[in-house]
XYZ file of N, CA and C in Angstrom:
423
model
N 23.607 11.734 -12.931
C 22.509 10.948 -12.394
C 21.198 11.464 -12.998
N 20.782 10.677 -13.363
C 18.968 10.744 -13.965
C 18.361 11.584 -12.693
N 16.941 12.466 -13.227
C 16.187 13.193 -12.643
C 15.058 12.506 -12.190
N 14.448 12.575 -10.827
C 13.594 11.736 -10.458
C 12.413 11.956 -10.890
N 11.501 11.105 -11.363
C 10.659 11.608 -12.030
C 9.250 12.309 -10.554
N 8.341 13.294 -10.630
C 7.469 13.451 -9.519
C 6.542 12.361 -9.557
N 6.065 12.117 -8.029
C 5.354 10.829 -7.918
C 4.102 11.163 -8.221
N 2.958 10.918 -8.956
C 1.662 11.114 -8.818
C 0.894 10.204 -8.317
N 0.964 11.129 -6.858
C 0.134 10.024 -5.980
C -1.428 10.111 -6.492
N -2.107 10.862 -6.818
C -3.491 10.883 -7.481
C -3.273 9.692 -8.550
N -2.669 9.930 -9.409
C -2.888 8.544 -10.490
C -2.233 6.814 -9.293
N -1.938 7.265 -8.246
C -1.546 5.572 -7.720
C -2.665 5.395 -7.007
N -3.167 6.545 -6.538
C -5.195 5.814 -5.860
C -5.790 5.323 -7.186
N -5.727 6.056 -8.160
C -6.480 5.445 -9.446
C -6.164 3.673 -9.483
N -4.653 3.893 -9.358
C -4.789 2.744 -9.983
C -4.897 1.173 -9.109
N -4.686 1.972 -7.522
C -5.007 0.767 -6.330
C -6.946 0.893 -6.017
N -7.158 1.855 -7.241
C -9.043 1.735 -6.637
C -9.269 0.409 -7.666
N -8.293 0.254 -8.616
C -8.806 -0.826 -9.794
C -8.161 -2.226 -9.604
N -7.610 -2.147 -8.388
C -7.116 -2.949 -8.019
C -8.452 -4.159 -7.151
N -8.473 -5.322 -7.239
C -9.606 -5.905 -6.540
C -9.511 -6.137 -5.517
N -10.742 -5.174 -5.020
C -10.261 -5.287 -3.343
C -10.154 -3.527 -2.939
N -9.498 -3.060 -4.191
C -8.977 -1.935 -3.716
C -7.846 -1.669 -3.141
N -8.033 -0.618 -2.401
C -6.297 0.272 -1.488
C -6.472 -1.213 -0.110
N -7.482 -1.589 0.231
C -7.414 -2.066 1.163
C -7.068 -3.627 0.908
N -7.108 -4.125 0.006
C -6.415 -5.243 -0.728
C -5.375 -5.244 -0.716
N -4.430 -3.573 -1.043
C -3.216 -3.718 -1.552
C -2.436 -3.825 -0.200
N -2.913 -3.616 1.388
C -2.384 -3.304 2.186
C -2.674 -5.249 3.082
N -3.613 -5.642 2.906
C -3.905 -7.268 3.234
C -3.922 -7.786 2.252
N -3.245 -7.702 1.490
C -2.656 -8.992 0.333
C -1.772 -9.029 -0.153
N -1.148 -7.695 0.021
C 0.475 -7.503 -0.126
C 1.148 -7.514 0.993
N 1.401 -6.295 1.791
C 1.658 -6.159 3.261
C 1.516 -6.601 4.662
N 1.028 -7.376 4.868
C -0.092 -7.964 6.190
C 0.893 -8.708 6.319
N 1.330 -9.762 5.341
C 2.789 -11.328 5.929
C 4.174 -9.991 6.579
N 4.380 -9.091 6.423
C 5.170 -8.529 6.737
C 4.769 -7.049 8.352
N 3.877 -7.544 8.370
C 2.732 -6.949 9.364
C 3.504 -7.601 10.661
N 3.082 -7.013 12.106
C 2.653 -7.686 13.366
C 1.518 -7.231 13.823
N 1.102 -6.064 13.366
C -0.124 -5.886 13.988
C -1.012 -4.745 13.002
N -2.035 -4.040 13.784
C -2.585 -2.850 12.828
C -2.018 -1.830 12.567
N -2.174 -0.988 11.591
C -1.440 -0.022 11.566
C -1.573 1.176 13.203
N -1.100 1.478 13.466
C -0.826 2.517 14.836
C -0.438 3.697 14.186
N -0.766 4.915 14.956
C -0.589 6.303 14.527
C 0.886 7.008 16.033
N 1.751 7.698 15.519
C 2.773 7.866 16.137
C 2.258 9.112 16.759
N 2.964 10.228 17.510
C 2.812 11.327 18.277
C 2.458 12.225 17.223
N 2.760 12.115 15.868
C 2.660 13.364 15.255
C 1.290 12.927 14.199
N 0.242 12.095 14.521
C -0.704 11.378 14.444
C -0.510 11.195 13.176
N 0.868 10.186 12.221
C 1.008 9.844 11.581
C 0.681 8.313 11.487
N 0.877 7.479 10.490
C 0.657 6.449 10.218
C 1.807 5.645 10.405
N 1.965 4.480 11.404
C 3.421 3.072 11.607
C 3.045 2.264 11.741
N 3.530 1.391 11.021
C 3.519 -0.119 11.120
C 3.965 -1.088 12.007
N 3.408 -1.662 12.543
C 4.951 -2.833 13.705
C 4.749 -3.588 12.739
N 5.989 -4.246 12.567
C 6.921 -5.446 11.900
C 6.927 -6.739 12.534
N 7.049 -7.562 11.540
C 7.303 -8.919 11.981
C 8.871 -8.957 12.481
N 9.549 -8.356 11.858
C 11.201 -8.773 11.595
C 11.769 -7.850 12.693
N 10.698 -7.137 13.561
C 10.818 -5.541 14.898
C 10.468 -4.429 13.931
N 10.475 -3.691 15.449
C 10.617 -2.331 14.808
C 9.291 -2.101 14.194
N 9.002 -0.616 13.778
C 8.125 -0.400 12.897
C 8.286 0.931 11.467
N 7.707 0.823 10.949
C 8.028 1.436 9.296
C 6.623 2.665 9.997
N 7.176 4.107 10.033
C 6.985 5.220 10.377
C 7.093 6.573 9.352
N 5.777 7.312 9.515
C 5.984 8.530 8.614
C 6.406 9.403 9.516
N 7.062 10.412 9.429
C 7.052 11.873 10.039
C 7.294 12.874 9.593
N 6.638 13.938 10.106
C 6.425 15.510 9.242
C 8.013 16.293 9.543
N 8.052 16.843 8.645
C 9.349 17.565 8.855
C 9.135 18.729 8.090
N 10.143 19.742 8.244
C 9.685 21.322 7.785
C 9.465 21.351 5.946
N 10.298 20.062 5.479
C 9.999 20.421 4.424
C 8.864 19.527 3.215
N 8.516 18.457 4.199
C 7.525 17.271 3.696
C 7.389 16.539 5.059
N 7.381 15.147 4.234
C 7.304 13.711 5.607
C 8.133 13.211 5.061
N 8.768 12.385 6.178
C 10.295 10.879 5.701
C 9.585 9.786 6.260
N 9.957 8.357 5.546
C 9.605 7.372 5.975
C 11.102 6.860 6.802
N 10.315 6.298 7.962
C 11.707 5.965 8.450
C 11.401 4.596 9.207
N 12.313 3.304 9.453
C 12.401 2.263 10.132
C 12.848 2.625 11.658
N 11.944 2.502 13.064
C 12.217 2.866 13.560
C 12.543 1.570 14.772
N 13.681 0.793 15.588
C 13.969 -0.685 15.789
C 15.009 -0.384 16.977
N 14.578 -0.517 17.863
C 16.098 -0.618 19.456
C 16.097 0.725 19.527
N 15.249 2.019 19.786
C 15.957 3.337 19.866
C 16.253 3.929 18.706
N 17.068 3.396 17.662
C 17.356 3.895 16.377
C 16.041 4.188 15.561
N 16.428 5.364 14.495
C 15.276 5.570 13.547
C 16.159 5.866 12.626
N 16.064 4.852 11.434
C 17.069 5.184 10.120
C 16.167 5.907 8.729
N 16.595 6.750 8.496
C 15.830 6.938 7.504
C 15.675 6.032 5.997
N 13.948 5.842 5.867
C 14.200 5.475 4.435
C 14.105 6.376 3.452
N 13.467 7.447 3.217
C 13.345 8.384 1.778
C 12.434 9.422 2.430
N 12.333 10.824 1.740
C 11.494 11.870 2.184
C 10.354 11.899 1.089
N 9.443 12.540 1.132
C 8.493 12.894 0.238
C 7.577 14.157 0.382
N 7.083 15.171 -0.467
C 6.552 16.109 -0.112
C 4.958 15.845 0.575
N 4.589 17.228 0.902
C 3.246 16.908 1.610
C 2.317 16.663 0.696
N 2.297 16.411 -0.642
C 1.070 15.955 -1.225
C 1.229 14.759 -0.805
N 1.547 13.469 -0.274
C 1.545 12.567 -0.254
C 0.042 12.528 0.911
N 0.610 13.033 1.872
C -0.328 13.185 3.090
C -1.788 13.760 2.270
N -1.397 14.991 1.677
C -2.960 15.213 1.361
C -3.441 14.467 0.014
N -3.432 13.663 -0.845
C -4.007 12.861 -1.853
C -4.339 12.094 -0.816
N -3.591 10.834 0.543
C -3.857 9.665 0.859
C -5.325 10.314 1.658
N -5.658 11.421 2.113
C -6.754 12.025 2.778
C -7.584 12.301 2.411
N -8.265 12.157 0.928
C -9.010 12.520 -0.159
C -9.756 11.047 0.491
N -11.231 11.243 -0.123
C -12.518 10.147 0.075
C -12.086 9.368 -0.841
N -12.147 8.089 -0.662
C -11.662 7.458 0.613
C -10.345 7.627 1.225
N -10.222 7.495 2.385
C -8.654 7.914 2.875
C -8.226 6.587 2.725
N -7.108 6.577 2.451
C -5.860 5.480 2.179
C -4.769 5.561 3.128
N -3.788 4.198 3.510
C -2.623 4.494 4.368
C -1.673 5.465 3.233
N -1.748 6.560 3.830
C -0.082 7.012 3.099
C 1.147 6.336 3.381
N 1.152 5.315 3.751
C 2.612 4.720 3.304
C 2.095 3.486 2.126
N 1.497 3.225 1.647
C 0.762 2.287 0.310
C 1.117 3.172 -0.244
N 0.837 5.054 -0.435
C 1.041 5.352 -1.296
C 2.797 5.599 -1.610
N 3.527 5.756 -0.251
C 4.876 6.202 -0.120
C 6.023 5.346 -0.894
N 5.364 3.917 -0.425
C 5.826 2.487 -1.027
C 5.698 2.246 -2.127
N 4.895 2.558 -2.550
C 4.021 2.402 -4.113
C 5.404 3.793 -4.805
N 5.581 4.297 -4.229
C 6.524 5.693 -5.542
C 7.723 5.113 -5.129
N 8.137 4.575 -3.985
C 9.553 3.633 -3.807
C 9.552 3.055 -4.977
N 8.433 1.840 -4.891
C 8.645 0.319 -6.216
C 9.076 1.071 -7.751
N 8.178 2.343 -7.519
C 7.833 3.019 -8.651
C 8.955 3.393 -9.626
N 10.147 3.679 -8.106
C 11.263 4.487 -8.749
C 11.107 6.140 -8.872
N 9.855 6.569 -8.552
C 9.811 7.670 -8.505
C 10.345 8.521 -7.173
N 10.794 7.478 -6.438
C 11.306 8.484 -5.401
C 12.327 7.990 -4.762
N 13.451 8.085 -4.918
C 14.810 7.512 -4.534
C 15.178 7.608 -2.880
N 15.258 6.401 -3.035
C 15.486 5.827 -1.612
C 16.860 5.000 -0.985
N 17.613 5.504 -2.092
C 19.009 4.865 -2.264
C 18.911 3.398 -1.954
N 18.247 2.730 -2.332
C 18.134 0.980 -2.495
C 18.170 0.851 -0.445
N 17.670 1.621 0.236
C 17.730 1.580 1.708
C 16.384 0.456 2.389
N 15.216 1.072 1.763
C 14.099 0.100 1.933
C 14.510 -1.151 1.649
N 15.077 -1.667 0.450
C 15.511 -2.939 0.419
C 16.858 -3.567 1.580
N 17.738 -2.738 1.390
C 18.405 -2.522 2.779
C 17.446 -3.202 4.015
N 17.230 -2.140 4.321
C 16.680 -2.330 5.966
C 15.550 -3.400 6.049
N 14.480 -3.474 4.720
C 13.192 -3.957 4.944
C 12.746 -4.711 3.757
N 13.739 -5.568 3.401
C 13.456 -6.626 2.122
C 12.331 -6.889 1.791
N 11.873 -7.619 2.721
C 10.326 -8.396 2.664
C 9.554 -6.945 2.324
N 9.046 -6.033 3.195
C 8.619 -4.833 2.870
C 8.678 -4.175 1.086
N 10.197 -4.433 0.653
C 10.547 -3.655 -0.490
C 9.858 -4.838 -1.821
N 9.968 -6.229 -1.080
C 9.484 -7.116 -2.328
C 7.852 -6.773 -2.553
N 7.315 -6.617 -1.714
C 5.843 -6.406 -1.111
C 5.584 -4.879 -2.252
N 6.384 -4.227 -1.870
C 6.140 -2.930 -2.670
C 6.034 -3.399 -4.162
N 7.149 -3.857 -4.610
C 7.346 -3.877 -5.713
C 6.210 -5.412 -6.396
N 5.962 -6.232 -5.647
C 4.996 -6.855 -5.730
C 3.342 -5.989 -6.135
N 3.210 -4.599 -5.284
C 2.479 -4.178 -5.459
C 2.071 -3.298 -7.034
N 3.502 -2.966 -7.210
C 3.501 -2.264 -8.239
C 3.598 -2.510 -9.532
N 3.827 -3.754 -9.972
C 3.790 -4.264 -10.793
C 2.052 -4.618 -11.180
N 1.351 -4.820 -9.935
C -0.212 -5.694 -10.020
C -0.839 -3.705 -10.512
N 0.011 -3.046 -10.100
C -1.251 -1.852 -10.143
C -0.831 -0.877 -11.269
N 0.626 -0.510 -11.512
C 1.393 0.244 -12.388
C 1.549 -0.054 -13.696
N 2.191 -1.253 -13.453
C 3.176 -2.236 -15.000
C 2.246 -1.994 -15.861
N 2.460 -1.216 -17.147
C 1.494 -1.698 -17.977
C 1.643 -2.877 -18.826
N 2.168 -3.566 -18.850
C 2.610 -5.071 -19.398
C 1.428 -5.797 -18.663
N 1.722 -5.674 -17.264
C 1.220 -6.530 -16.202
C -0.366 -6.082 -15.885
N -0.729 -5.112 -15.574
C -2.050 -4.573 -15.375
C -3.011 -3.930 -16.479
């Protein structure tokens, strides 16, 4: 199996600041149809989403980074882990949702998620990869 490449979340603010609109574009013009409401912060004053489809798309800290996880009826499935730079780049002026950036290294491929996001959260995973193409692709951007 191929080696994952590391995500550089510093070069994905670069490239959602050149995005029009910005980070906050990429989150209401990509993400929002797959939205129910604002983003909400969980117990571990992380960043979750509620969903249209239930449930909500959740970060949480763990001893060795944060995992994104779908959390729907009681269950919390995991989607992929990521180290703590994620948290500290999205906290840099201007602060950004760290899951734009979490999603953004999903589409990316830089961070293997065993095809689970698409799994659990289609609309979500098209959205990503929607995103990443407008901000990454160099063909496209």
């Amino acid at each position: 199996m191929p080696e994952m490449a590391v995500p550089d979340y510093a070069e994905y603010r670069a490239q959602l600041a050149r995005l029009p609109g910005g980070p906050a574009a990429a989150l209401r013009d990509f993400f929002a149809p797959c939205l129910a409401g604002a983003e909400q912060s969980n117990a571990q004053n992380l960043p979750c989403w509620p969903l249209r489809e239930g449930g909500r798309l959740c970060l949480h800290q763990t001893a060795g980074g944060v995992r994104l996880a779908r959390e729907d009826a009681g269950q919390t499935l995991e989607v992929a882990r990521f180290g703590e730079d994620l948290l500290s780049v999205a906290q840099d002026e201007p602060p950004i949702s760290p899951l734009v950036l979490a999603l953004l290294a999903i589409a990316a491929g830089d961070v293997d998620d065993g095809r689970r996001l698409k799994r659990l959260l289609p609309k979500v995973d098209a959205a990503a990869r929607d995103l990443m193409l407008m901000t990454l692709c160099r063909l496209c951007g």
